[in-house]
Coordinates of C-alpha atoms and ligand atoms in Angstrom, one line a residue:
M89 CA 104.7 60.6 98.9
I90 CA 101.0 60.9 98.0
I91 CA 100.1 64.4 96.9
K92 CA 96.5 65.2 97.7
K93 CA 95.2 68.6 96.8
T94 CA 91.8 69.0 98.3
E95 CA 90.5 72.1 96.5
K96 CA 91.5 75.2 94.8
I97 CA 92.1 78.0 97.2
I98 CA 89.9 81.0 96.8
A99 CA 90.4 84.4 98.4
R100 CA 87.8 86.4 100.2
R101 CA 86.7 89.8 99.2
D102 CA 86.7 92.8 97.0
E103 CA 89.4 92.4 94.3
R104 CA 89.9 88.9 95.6
S105 CA 87.7 86.1 94.4
P106 CA 84.5 85.1 96.2
K107 CA 84.5 83.1 99.4
P108 CA 84.7 79.3 99.0
Q109 CA 81.3 77.7 99.0
Q110 CA 82.5 74.2 99.9
I111 CA 83.3 73.7 103.6
K112 CA 85.2 70.5 104.1
R113 CA 86.4 70.9 107.7
K114 CA 87.6 73.7 109.9
P115 CA 91.2 73.2 111.0
M116 CA 91.9 73.8 114.6
A117 CA 94.5 76.5 115.4
N118 CA 96.7 74.1 117.4
L119 CA 98.3 70.9 116.2
G120 CA 99.2 67.9 118.4
P121 CA 102.5 66.0 118.5
N122 CA 103.4 64.2 115.3
E123 CA 100.5 66.0 113.4
G124 CA 102.8 67.5 110.8
L125 CA 104.0 70.9 109.5
R126 CA 101.4 73.6 108.7
I127 CA 102.0 76.9 106.9
T128 CA 99.1 79.3 107.3
P129 CA 99.2 82.8 105.7
L130 CA 97.0 85.3 107.6
G131 CA 98.1 88.2 105.4
G132 CA 100.3 88.8 102.3
C133 CA 99.0 86.0 100.2
G134 CA 96.4 87.3 97.8
E135 CA 97.4 91.0 98.5
I136 CA 100.6 93.0 98.6
G137 CA 101.0 94.1 102.2
M138 CA 100.4 92.9 105.8
N139 CA 102.5 89.8 105.6
M140 CA 102.0 87.4 108.4
T141 CA 102.4 83.6 108.3
V142 CA 101.9 81.0 111.0
F143 CA 104.4 78.1 111.0
Q144 CA 103.5 75.0 113.1
I145 CA 105.7 72.0 113.5
D146 CA 103.5 69.6 115.5
N147 CA 102.6 71.4 118.7
H148 CA 105.2 74.2 118.3
N149 CA 103.9 77.5 116.9
Y150 CA 105.9 80.3 115.2
I151 CA 104.9 83.4 113.3
V152 CA 107.0 84.8 110.5
D153 CA 106.5 88.6 110.1
C154 CA 103.6 90.8 111.4
G155 CA 103.0 93.4 108.8
A156 CA 100.4 96.2 108.2
L157 CA 98.8 97.7 105.2
F158 CA 98.0 101.3 104.6
P159 CA 94.4 102.1 103.6
D160 CA 93.4 103.8 100.4
A161 CA 90.6 106.3 99.8
T162 CA 87.9 103.6 99.8
L163 CA 88.4 103.2 103.6
P164 CA 87.7 106.5 105.2
G165 CA 88.5 106.7 108.9
V166 CA 91.0 103.8 108.8
D167 CA 94.5 104.6 109.9
L168 CA 96.1 101.2 109.4
I169 CA 95.0 97.7 108.3
L170 CA 96.1 94.6 110.3
P171 CA 95.7 90.9 109.6
E172 CA 92.8 89.4 111.6
V173 CA 94.0 86.9 114.2
S174 CA 90.7 85.8 115.7
W175 CA 91.4 82.2 114.6
L176 CA 94.4 82.1 116.9
T177 CA 93.0 84.2 119.9
Q178 CA 89.8 82.1 120.1
Q179 CA 91.8 78.9 120.5
N180 CA 94.4 79.6 123.1
F181 CA 97.3 79.7 120.6
Q182 CA 100.6 79.6 122.4
L183 CA 103.5 81.2 120.4
E184 CA 107.1 80.2 120.8
A185 CA 108.7 83.0 118.8
W186 CA 108.2 85.8 116.3
L187 CA 110.6 85.3 113.4
I188 CA 111.0 88.6 111.5
T189 CA 112.6 88.9 108.1
H190 CA 113.1 92.7 107.8
G191 CA 111.9 96.1 108.9
H192 CA 109.5 97.2 106.2
E193 CA 106.0 98.2 107.5
D194 CA 104.4 95.4 105.6
H195 CA 106.4 93.0 107.8
I196 CA 106.6 94.7 111.2
G197 CA 103.8 97.4 111.2
A198 CA 101.2 95.3 113.0
L199 CA 103.4 94.3 115.9
P200 CA 102.3 97.0 118.3
H201 CA 98.7 95.8 117.9
I202 CA 99.2 92.0 117.6
Y203 CA 102.3 91.3 119.7
P204 CA 100.5 91.9 123.0
K205 CA 98.1 89.1 122.1
F206 CA 101.0 86.6 121.7
P207 CA 103.9 87.8 123.8
A208 CA 107.0 85.7 122.8
P209 CA 110.6 86.5 122.0
I210 CA 111.1 88.6 118.8
Y211 CA 114.0 87.5 116.5
G212 CA 115.3 90.0 114.0
S213 CA 118.4 91.5 112.5
E214 CA 120.0 94.4 114.2
F215 CA 118.4 97.1 112.1
T216 CA 115.0 95.4 112.2
L217 CA 115.1 95.0 115.9
E218 CA 115.9 98.7 116.4
L219 CA 112.9 99.6 114.3
I220 CA 110.6 97.2 116.2
R221 CA 112.0 98.4 119.6
G222 CA 111.1 102.0 118.6
K223 CA 107.6 101.0 117.6
L224 CA 106.8 98.9 120.7
E225 CA 108.3 101.4 123.1
E226 CA 106.2 104.2 121.5
A227 CA 103.1 102.0 122.1
G228 CA 104.1 101.6 125.7
I229 CA 104.9 97.8 125.4
K230 CA 107.5 96.7 127.8
N231 CA 109.4 93.6 128.8
V232 CA 109.9 92.4 125.3
Q233 CA 112.7 89.8 124.7
Y234 CA 114.7 90.9 121.6
K235 CA 116.8 88.1 120.0
L236 CA 119.4 89.0 117.4
W237 CA 119.7 87.0 114.2
I238 CA 123.3 86.6 113.0
P239 CA 123.2 85.9 109.3
D240 CA 124.3 82.3 108.5
K241 CA 124.2 81.3 112.2
T242 CA 121.7 78.5 112.9
V243 CA 119.3 78.9 115.8
A244 CA 117.7 75.8 117.3
F245 CA 114.0 76.1 118.2
R246 CA 111.6 73.5 119.5
G247 CA 110.7 71.4 116.4
L248 CA 112.9 73.3 113.9
K249 CA 116.3 74.8 113.2
L250 CA 116.4 78.1 111.4
T251 CA 119.3 79.7 109.6
P252 CA 118.8 83.3 108.5
Y253 CA 120.7 84.4 105.4
R254 CA 121.2 87.9 103.8
V255 CA 119.1 88.9 100.8
N256 CA 119.3 92.0 98.5
H257 CA 116.3 94.3 99.2
S258 CA 115.4 97.9 99.5
I259 CA 116.1 98.1 103.2
V260 CA 119.2 97.3 105.1
D261 CA 119.6 94.0 107.0
A262 CA 116.9 92.1 105.2
L263 CA 116.9 88.3 105.6
G264 CA 115.5 85.1 104.2
F265 CA 115.1 81.9 106.3
F266 CA 116.2 78.3 105.8
I267 CA 114.1 76.2 108.2
E268 CA 114.9 72.5 108.9
T269 CA 112.2 70.3 110.2
K270 CA 111.6 66.5 110.5
Y271 CA 108.9 66.9 107.8
G272 CA 111.3 68.5 105.3
N273 CA 113.3 71.7 104.8
I274 CA 111.7 75.1 104.0
L275 CA 113.3 77.9 102.1
H276 CA 111.6 81.3 102.8
T277 CA 113.1 84.0 100.6
G278 CA 111.6 87.0 102.5
D279 CA 111.4 90.0 100.3
F280 CA 114.3 89.9 97.9
R281 CA 115.9 90.8 94.6
I282 CA 119.3 89.9 93.2
D283 CA 121.6 92.8 93.0
Y284 CA 124.8 92.0 91.1
N285 CA 126.6 95.1 92.4
P286 CA 125.0 95.1 95.8
P287 CA 125.3 97.5 98.7
E288 CA 124.9 94.5 101.0
Q289 CA 128.2 93.0 99.7
S290 CA 126.6 89.7 98.9
M291 CA 124.0 88.3 96.5
T292 CA 120.8 86.6 97.4
H293 CA 121.2 83.4 95.2
E294 CA 124.8 83.0 96.3
N295 CA 123.7 83.1 100.0
I296 CA 120.9 80.6 99.3
K297 CA 123.5 78.3 97.8
T298 CA 125.6 78.5 100.9
V299 CA 122.8 78.2 103.4
I300 CA 121.2 75.1 101.9
G301 CA 124.5 73.3 101.0
Q302 CA 123.7 69.8 99.9
K303 CA 120.4 69.7 101.9
P304 CA 117.2 69.2 99.9
V305 CA 114.6 72.0 99.9
H306 CA 111.2 70.3 100.4
I307 CA 109.2 73.5 100.0
M308 CA 110.2 77.0 98.9
M309 CA 108.2 80.1 99.6
S310 CA 109.1 83.0 97.4
D311 CA 108.4 86.7 96.9
S312 CA 106.0 87.2 94.0
T313 CA 105.6 91.0 93.9
N314 CA 107.3 91.5 90.5
S315 CA 106.5 88.1 88.9
F316 CA 105.1 89.9 85.9
S317 CA 108.3 92.1 85.3
K318 CA 110.5 90.6 82.7
G319 CA 114.3 90.4 83.0
S320 CA 116.0 92.0 86.0
D321 CA 116.4 95.5 87.4
K322 CA 119.5 97.7 87.6
S323 CA 121.7 97.7 90.7
E324 CA 121.0 100.0 93.6
N325 CA 124.6 101.3 93.2
D326 CA 124.1 102.3 89.6
L327 CA 121.8 105.1 90.7
V328 CA 124.7 107.2 92.0
H329 CA 125.5 108.4 88.5
S330 CA 121.9 109.5 87.7
F331 CA 121.7 111.2 91.1
E332 CA 124.8 113.3 90.4
D333 CA 123.1 114.5 87.2
L334 CA 120.0 115.5 89.2
M335 CA 122.0 117.7 91.5
R336 CA 122.4 120.4 88.9
K337 CA 119.5 122.3 90.4
D338 CA 119.6 124.3 93.6
V339 CA 117.8 122.2 96.2
T340 CA 117.2 118.6 95.2
T341 CA 114.7 116.8 97.2
F342 CA 114.5 113.0 97.3
A343 CA 111.6 111.1 98.7
S344 CA 113.2 107.8 99.2
N345 CA 114.2 104.5 101.0
V346 CA 117.1 103.6 103.3
W347 CA 119.7 102.1 101.0
R348 CA 119.3 105.0 98.6
Y349 CA 120.6 107.3 101.3
K350 CA 124.0 106.0 100.5
S351 CA 123.8 106.7 96.8
I352 CA 122.3 110.1 97.4
V353 CA 125.0 111.1 99.9
E354 CA 127.7 109.9 97.7
A355 CA 126.4 111.9 94.7
A356 CA 125.9 115.0 97.0
Q357 CA 129.5 114.7 98.2
K358 CA 130.8 114.5 94.6
C359 CA 128.9 117.6 93.7
G360 CA 130.0 119.5 96.8
K361 CA 126.6 119.5 98.4
K362 CA 125.3 118.7 101.9
V363 CA 122.4 116.6 102.9
F364 CA 119.5 117.2 105.3
F365 CA 117.4 114.3 106.3
F366 CA 113.8 115.5 106.8
G367 CA 110.9 113.6 108.4
R368 CA 110.6 111.5 111.5
S369 CA 111.0 108.0 110.1
M370 CA 113.7 109.2 107.6
L371 CA 115.8 110.6 110.5
K372 CA 115.2 107.6 112.6
N373 CA 116.3 105.2 109.9
Y374 CA 119.4 107.3 109.2
E375 CA 120.3 107.4 112.8
I376 CA 119.8 103.7 113.4
A377 CA 121.7 102.7 110.2
T378 CA 124.6 105.0 111.2
K379 CA 124.6 103.9 114.8
L380 CA 124.9 100.2 113.7
G381 CA 127.6 101.1 111.2
I382 CA 125.4 99.8 108.3
L383 CA 125.7 103.2 106.6
K384 CA 129.1 104.8 106.9
L385 CA 128.2 108.4 106.1
T386 CA 130.6 111.0 107.2
R387 CA 129.0 113.4 109.7
D388 CA 130.2 116.5 107.9
V389 CA 128.1 115.9 104.9
V390 CA 124.9 115.7 106.9
L391 CA 123.3 118.9 108.2
S392 CA 121.2 119.2 111.4
E393 CA 118.1 121.4 111.4
D394 CA 119.9 124.1 113.2
E395 CA 122.7 124.1 110.6
L396 CA 120.1 124.7 107.9
K397 CA 119.5 128.3 108.9
G398 CA 121.3 130.6 106.5
F399 CA 122.8 127.6 104.6
P400 CA 123.1 128.4 100.8
K401 CA 120.2 126.7 99.0
S402 CA 122.5 125.9 96.0
K403 CA 124.5 123.6 98.2
L404 CA 121.6 121.7 99.7
V405 CA 120.1 118.2 99.1
V406 CA 117.0 117.3 101.2
V407 CA 116.1 113.6 101.6
C408 CA 112.6 113.3 103.0
T409 CA 109.7 111.1 103.8
G410 CA 106.5 111.3 101.7
S411 CA 107.3 109.4 98.5
Q412 CA 103.7 108.0 98.8
G413 CA 102.1 111.4 99.2
E414 CA 101.6 111.0 103.0
V415 CA 99.9 114.0 104.5
F416 CA 102.2 114.9 107.4
S417 CA 105.5 113.9 105.6
G418 CA 108.5 116.0 105.0
A419 CA 107.7 116.2 101.3
S420 CA 104.2 117.5 102.1
R421 CA 105.5 120.2 104.4
L422 CA 108.0 121.3 101.7
A423 CA 105.2 121.4 99.1
F424 CA 102.8 123.4 101.2
G425 CA 105.5 125.7 102.6
T426 CA 105.0 124.8 106.2
F427 CA 108.7 124.1 106.8
H428 CA 110.3 127.5 107.2
N429 CA 113.9 126.6 106.9
V430 CA 113.7 125.4 103.3
K431 CA 111.4 127.2 100.8
L432 CA 111.3 125.7 97.3
D433 CA 111.0 127.6 94.0
A434 CA 111.6 127.4 90.3
N435 CA 115.4 126.8 90.8
D436 CA 114.7 123.5 92.6
A437 CA 114.1 119.9 91.6
V438 CA 112.0 117.3 93.4
V439 CA 112.7 113.6 92.7
F440 CA 110.3 110.9 93.7
S441 CA 112.8 108.0 93.9
A442 CA 110.3 105.4 94.9
R443 CA 107.5 103.7 93.0
A444 CA 103.9 104.5 93.8
I445 CA 102.3 101.8 95.9
P446 CA 99.0 101.0 94.2
G447 CA 96.2 103.1 95.8
N448 CA 98.5 106.0 96.5
E449 CA 98.5 107.5 93.1
K450 CA 96.0 110.2 93.9
S451 CA 97.8 111.6 96.9
I452 CA 101.1 111.5 95.1
G453 CA 99.5 113.3 92.2
A454 CA 98.3 116.0 94.6
L455 CA 101.8 116.5 96.0
I456 CA 103.3 116.6 92.5
N457 CA 100.8 119.3 91.5
Q458 CA 101.7 121.4 94.6
F459 CA 105.5 121.1 93.8
T460 CA 104.7 122.1 90.2
R461 CA 102.7 125.1 91.5
L462 CA 105.9 126.3 93.3
G463 CA 107.7 126.1 89.9
C464 CA 109.9 123.1 90.9
E465 CA 111.0 120.5 88.3
V466 CA 109.4 117.3 89.4
L467 CA 110.9 114.0 88.3
T468 CA 109.8 110.4 88.9
S469 CA 111.2 107.0 87.8
K470 CA 109.3 107.5 84.5
E471 CA 111.6 110.4 83.5
V472 CA 114.9 109.5 85.2
D473 CA 116.8 106.6 86.6
C474 CA 116.0 107.2 90.2
H475 CA 114.6 104.0 91.4
V476 CA 115.2 100.3 91.4
S477 CA 112.7 97.8 92.8
G478 CA 113.5 95.9 96.0
H479 CA 111.6 92.9 94.6
G480 CA 113.1 90.5 92.1
Y481 CA 112.0 90.5 88.5
Q482 CA 111.3 87.2 86.6
E483 CA 115.1 86.5 86.0
D484 CA 115.8 86.9 89.7
L485 CA 112.9 84.6 90.6
L486 CA 114.0 82.0 88.1
T487 CA 117.6 82.1 89.3
V488 CA 116.6 81.6 92.9
L489 CA 114.3 78.7 92.0
R490 CA 117.1 77.1 90.0
T491 CA 119.5 77.5 92.9
A492 CA 117.1 76.0 95.5
K493 CA 115.6 73.3 93.3
P494 CA 112.6 72.9 95.6
R495 CA 110.3 69.8 95.5
H496 CA 107.2 71.9 96.3
F497 CA 106.6 75.6 95.7
M498 CA 104.4 78.1 97.5
P499 CA 104.4 81.7 96.1
V500 CA 103.9 84.4 98.7
H501 CA 103.8 88.2 98.8
G502 CA 101.5 89.0 96.0
E503 CA 98.0 89.3 94.7
Y504 CA 96.3 86.2 93.2
R505 CA 97.6 87.0 89.7
H506 CA 101.2 87.5 91.0
L507 CA 101.1 84.1 92.8
K508 CA 99.6 82.4 89.8
K509 CA 102.3 83.9 87.5
H510 CA 105.0 82.9 89.9
I511 CA 103.8 79.3 89.8
E512 CA 104.1 79.4 86.0
L513 CA 107.7 80.5 86.4
A514 CA 108.4 77.7 88.9
T515 CA 107.2 75.0 86.6
K516 CA 109.7 76.3 84.0
T517 CA 112.5 75.4 86.4
G518 CA 111.2 71.8 86.9
V519 CA 108.8 72.0 89.8
S520 CA 105.8 69.9 88.9
L521 CA 102.5 71.8 88.7
E522 CA 100.9 69.5 91.2
N523 CA 103.6 70.4 93.7
C524 CA 102.9 74.1 93.3
H525 CA 100.5 75.3 96.0
L526 CA 98.5 78.5 95.6
V527 CA 97.7 79.2 99.2
E528 CA 95.9 82.4 99.9
N529 CA 95.0 84.0 103.2
G530 CA 92.5 81.9 105.0
S531 CA 93.8 78.6 103.8
L532 CA 96.7 76.5 104.9
L533 CA 99.2 74.1 103.6
H534 CA 99.6 70.9 105.6
I535 CA 102.6 68.7 105.2
T536 CA 103.1 65.3 106.8
D537 CA 105.1 62.2 105.9
E538 CA 102.1 60.9 104.0
F539 CA 100.6 63.9 102.2
T540 CA 100.8 67.5 101.3
E541 CA 97.4 69.2 101.1
I542 CA 95.7 72.5 101.1
A543 CA 92.8 73.1 103.5
T544 CA 90.4 76.0 103.5
Q545 CA 88.2 77.9 105.9
I546 CA 90.5 79.4 108.4
Q547 CA 88.9 82.5 109.9
S548 CA 90.9 85.3 108.4
G549 CA 90.4 88.9 107.2
R550 CA 91.3 92.4 108.2
D551 CA 91.1 94.5 111.3
Y552 CA 91.0 98.3 110.9
V553 CA 92.8 100.6 113.3
C554 CA 90.5 103.6 113.6
Q555 CA 89.9 106.5 116.1
G556 CA 88.5 104.8 119.1
G557 CA 89.9 101.3 118.6
V558 CA 90.5 98.4 116.3
F559 CA 87.5 97.0 114.5
N560 CA 87.0 94.0 112.2
E561 CA 86.1 94.8 108.6
S562 CA 82.9 92.8 108.9
G563 CA 81.9 94.1 112.4
D564 CA 79.1 96.5 113.1
V565 CA 81.2 99.4 114.2
Y566 CA 83.2 100.0 111.0
K567 CA 80.3 99.0 108.7
T568 CA 78.0 101.5 110.4
R569 CA 80.7 104.2 110.3
L570 CA 81.3 103.6 106.6
N571 CA 77.6 103.5 105.9
V572 CA 77.0 106.8 107.6
A573 CA 80.0 108.3 105.9
K574 CA 78.8 107.2 102.5
H575 CA 75.1 107.6 102.7
G576 CA 74.3 110.0 105.6
L577 CA 72.1 109.5 108.6
I578 CA 68.6 110.4 109.6
C579 CA 67.6 110.2 113.3
V580 CA 64.0 110.4 114.3
N581 CA 62.8 110.9 117.9
F582 CA 59.2 110.0 119.0
V583 CA 57.9 111.1 122.4
M584 CA 55.0 109.2 123.9
K585 CA 52.5 110.4 126.6
E586 CA 53.1 109.3 130.2
R587 CA 50.8 106.3 129.6
G588 CA 49.6 104.5 126.5
Y589 CA 51.1 104.8 123.1
D590 CA 49.8 108.2 121.9
L591 CA 52.5 110.7 120.9
A592 CA 52.9 113.7 123.2
C593 CA 54.3 115.9 120.4
S594 CA 55.3 115.9 116.8
P595 CA 58.4 113.7 116.1
S596 CA 61.7 115.5 115.6
I597 CA 64.2 114.8 112.9
L598 CA 68.0 115.1 112.9
N599 CA 69.6 115.0 109.5
R600 CA 73.2 114.4 108.8
G601 CA 74.0 114.5 105.1
V602 CA 70.8 113.2 103.5
P603 CA 69.3 115.2 100.7
L604 CA 65.7 115.5 102.1
D605 CA 63.0 118.0 102.5
E606 CA 62.7 117.5 106.2
Q607 CA 59.6 119.5 106.9
K608 CA 57.7 117.6 104.2
F609 CA 59.0 114.3 105.4
A610 CA 58.2 115.1 109.1
A611 CA 54.6 115.5 108.2
G612 CA 54.3 111.8 107.4
L613 CA 56.1 110.5 110.5
A614 CA 53.1 110.3 112.8
K615 CA 51.4 108.1 110.2
I616 CA 54.4 105.8 110.0
Y617 CA 54.4 105.6 113.8
G618 CA 50.7 104.6 113.8
Q619 CA 51.2 102.0 111.1
S620 CA 54.1 100.4 113.0
L621 CA 52.2 100.3 116.2
H622 CA 49.2 98.8 114.5
A623 CA 51.4 96.1 112.9
L624 CA 52.9 95.1 116.2
S625 CA 49.6 95.2 118.2
T626 CA 48.0 92.9 115.6
A627 CA 50.9 90.5 115.8
L628 CA 50.5 90.4 119.6
V629 CA 46.8 89.3 119.4
D630 CA 47.8 86.5 117.1
K631 CA 50.9 85.4 119.0
P632 CA 50.8 86.4 122.6
T633 CA 54.2 87.1 124.3
K634 CA 55.1 87.3 127.9
Q635 CA 54.3 91.0 127.8
K636 CA 50.8 90.2 126.6
G637 CA 48.8 93.3 125.8
S638 CA 51.8 95.6 125.8
V639 CA 54.1 96.5 122.8
N640 CA 57.8 95.8 123.2
L641 CA 59.4 99.2 122.6
E642 CA 62.5 97.7 121.1
A643 CA 60.4 95.8 118.5
L644 CA 58.4 99.0 117.9
K645 CA 61.6 101.0 117.3
E646 CA 62.8 98.4 114.8
E647 CA 59.5 98.3 113.0
I648 CA 59.4 102.1 112.7
R649 CA 63.1 102.1 111.5
L650 CA 62.3 99.6 108.7
Q651 CA 59.2 101.5 107.6
L652 CA 61.1 104.8 107.7
R653 CA 63.8 103.3 105.6
R654 CA 61.4 102.2 103.0
A655 CA 59.6 105.5 103.0
L656 CA 62.9 107.4 102.7
E657 CA 64.2 105.2 99.9
K658 CA 61.1 106.1 97.8
K659 CA 62.0 109.8 98.3
I660 CA 65.8 109.8 97.8
N661 CA 66.2 106.6 95.7
Y662 CA 68.8 105.0 97.9
K663 CA 69.1 103.5 101.3
C664 CA 70.6 105.8 104.0
S665 CA 71.3 105.0 107.7
V666 CA 68.2 105.5 109.9
A667 CA 68.2 105.6 113.7
V668 CA 65.0 105.8 115.8
T669 CA 64.6 106.7 119.5
I670 CA 61.4 106.5 121.5
S671 CA 61.0 108.2 124.9
R672 CA 58.1 108.8 127.2
V673 CA 57.1 112.1 128.9
G674 CA 58.2 112.1 132.5
S675 CA 60.6 109.2 132.1
Ligands
ZN937 ZN1 110.3 94.6 102.1
ZN938 ZN1 107.2 93.2 101.8

């Protein structure tokens, strides 16, 4: 096999590296028969969040996961971030199936927005499908075909066979995929860790060993989130003991994930306490997990909201949403006292049993301050053993690499530095460096019988879900909104006489957030108008247009806008948004 690596892959914006300069060719979205296997990440490679990868085997198309990303404070007005899929929508991409690994938001959160563009059966485990069903129904999306993965049971698709296997992760029913194709076998780990005392009853690497059997792994794609963390983390089940210790206070509040419910309820039971699940998604997850028999929690330990009234505080444990400082979460309502059935005070403890997702530190900090104001003891994973990561540390990554023994390696689920570090680990297990492929969003890995290569220049990026619609990050709507939000807006209106170009009255100014002496500035507007008109009229003499002798009002508006912007910049020392309108008396 000839290995040809065409160029180093470079990511696109912000914290990612600059856009590639060298354009070799633009790959089409669809492959023809016998054109090979292509793996194209549209999200999740070069960032943590919004995982979405297109798998193509000849002319058969599949997408693994469809995740979203939550915005940080640098993106005002954005509710959710989605992978951009214009590369696919512009080229009549026909999808055969959605292949979903698990139910975390960074793997299913974009489905309500993207699924309608590519309606196809959705495959997922029981818990994952329940979460997806809830999301799509809420969005009014009907007639969806849900197909259930049974772990270790092979499903035949056109061009590939896929066997899902269980992995240890911070949500129930998480899966990895073993995909067999005529171009070689792919092992996709999904999000995973190795838990040696697992709530799932089985261990990731053991399951991988079983699923691949004697079959060679041509390429392995593996979760890189914790590729910098040395060693391996504790077991999820080990947390029960530290939770028991935390229940010495009156009300103990946990902001937490699904598997941890089990440990919390077990600890509560041992301490003679009862649990209240607070927050919409928390309650939904608890109900689904109980309905499916994944969590076997005895009903008498769990309180309903009605049962809370008059229940002694000293016997209560609240498990709530809001570990990332979300504004409308259960934790936030408890902190700000807007939930009347439970009022916290100095006798209570609040435990953040989840790690801060980068970018959320400020909102979490605000929440912690508020709990502290109430006098609560606030504990995080820094002070007590209340969290284990759902993503494998270095030892776990190495174990899985040694188990799968892949020929090629493609790290996924991580920022550039995480992917790079993961490649370093892979080479320690015997994968040759030239067979390690750092493929970021916007690039693809193409495998045929003759070569394995990376190609660049797929149109990719981010779409923002905002009030009023979904807008691309580089489109005018969001850029204008952001500019106005950051720098303010000046609107100037000019009214001309019924005929000719003379002004009928003084121009008016509308100012939104620009530090400007408006009266003083207004005095110079007529002059700017005159200069702009003169500039355009002179141009007309030199270069006659169809409207010979008359000034195009759109061109005049633009000329005035540019001159105003320059004049304003001299006064305020920065560029703000400027809008100009011109109307005529009587029209
Ligand atoms: Zn996950
Ligand atoms: Zn994930």
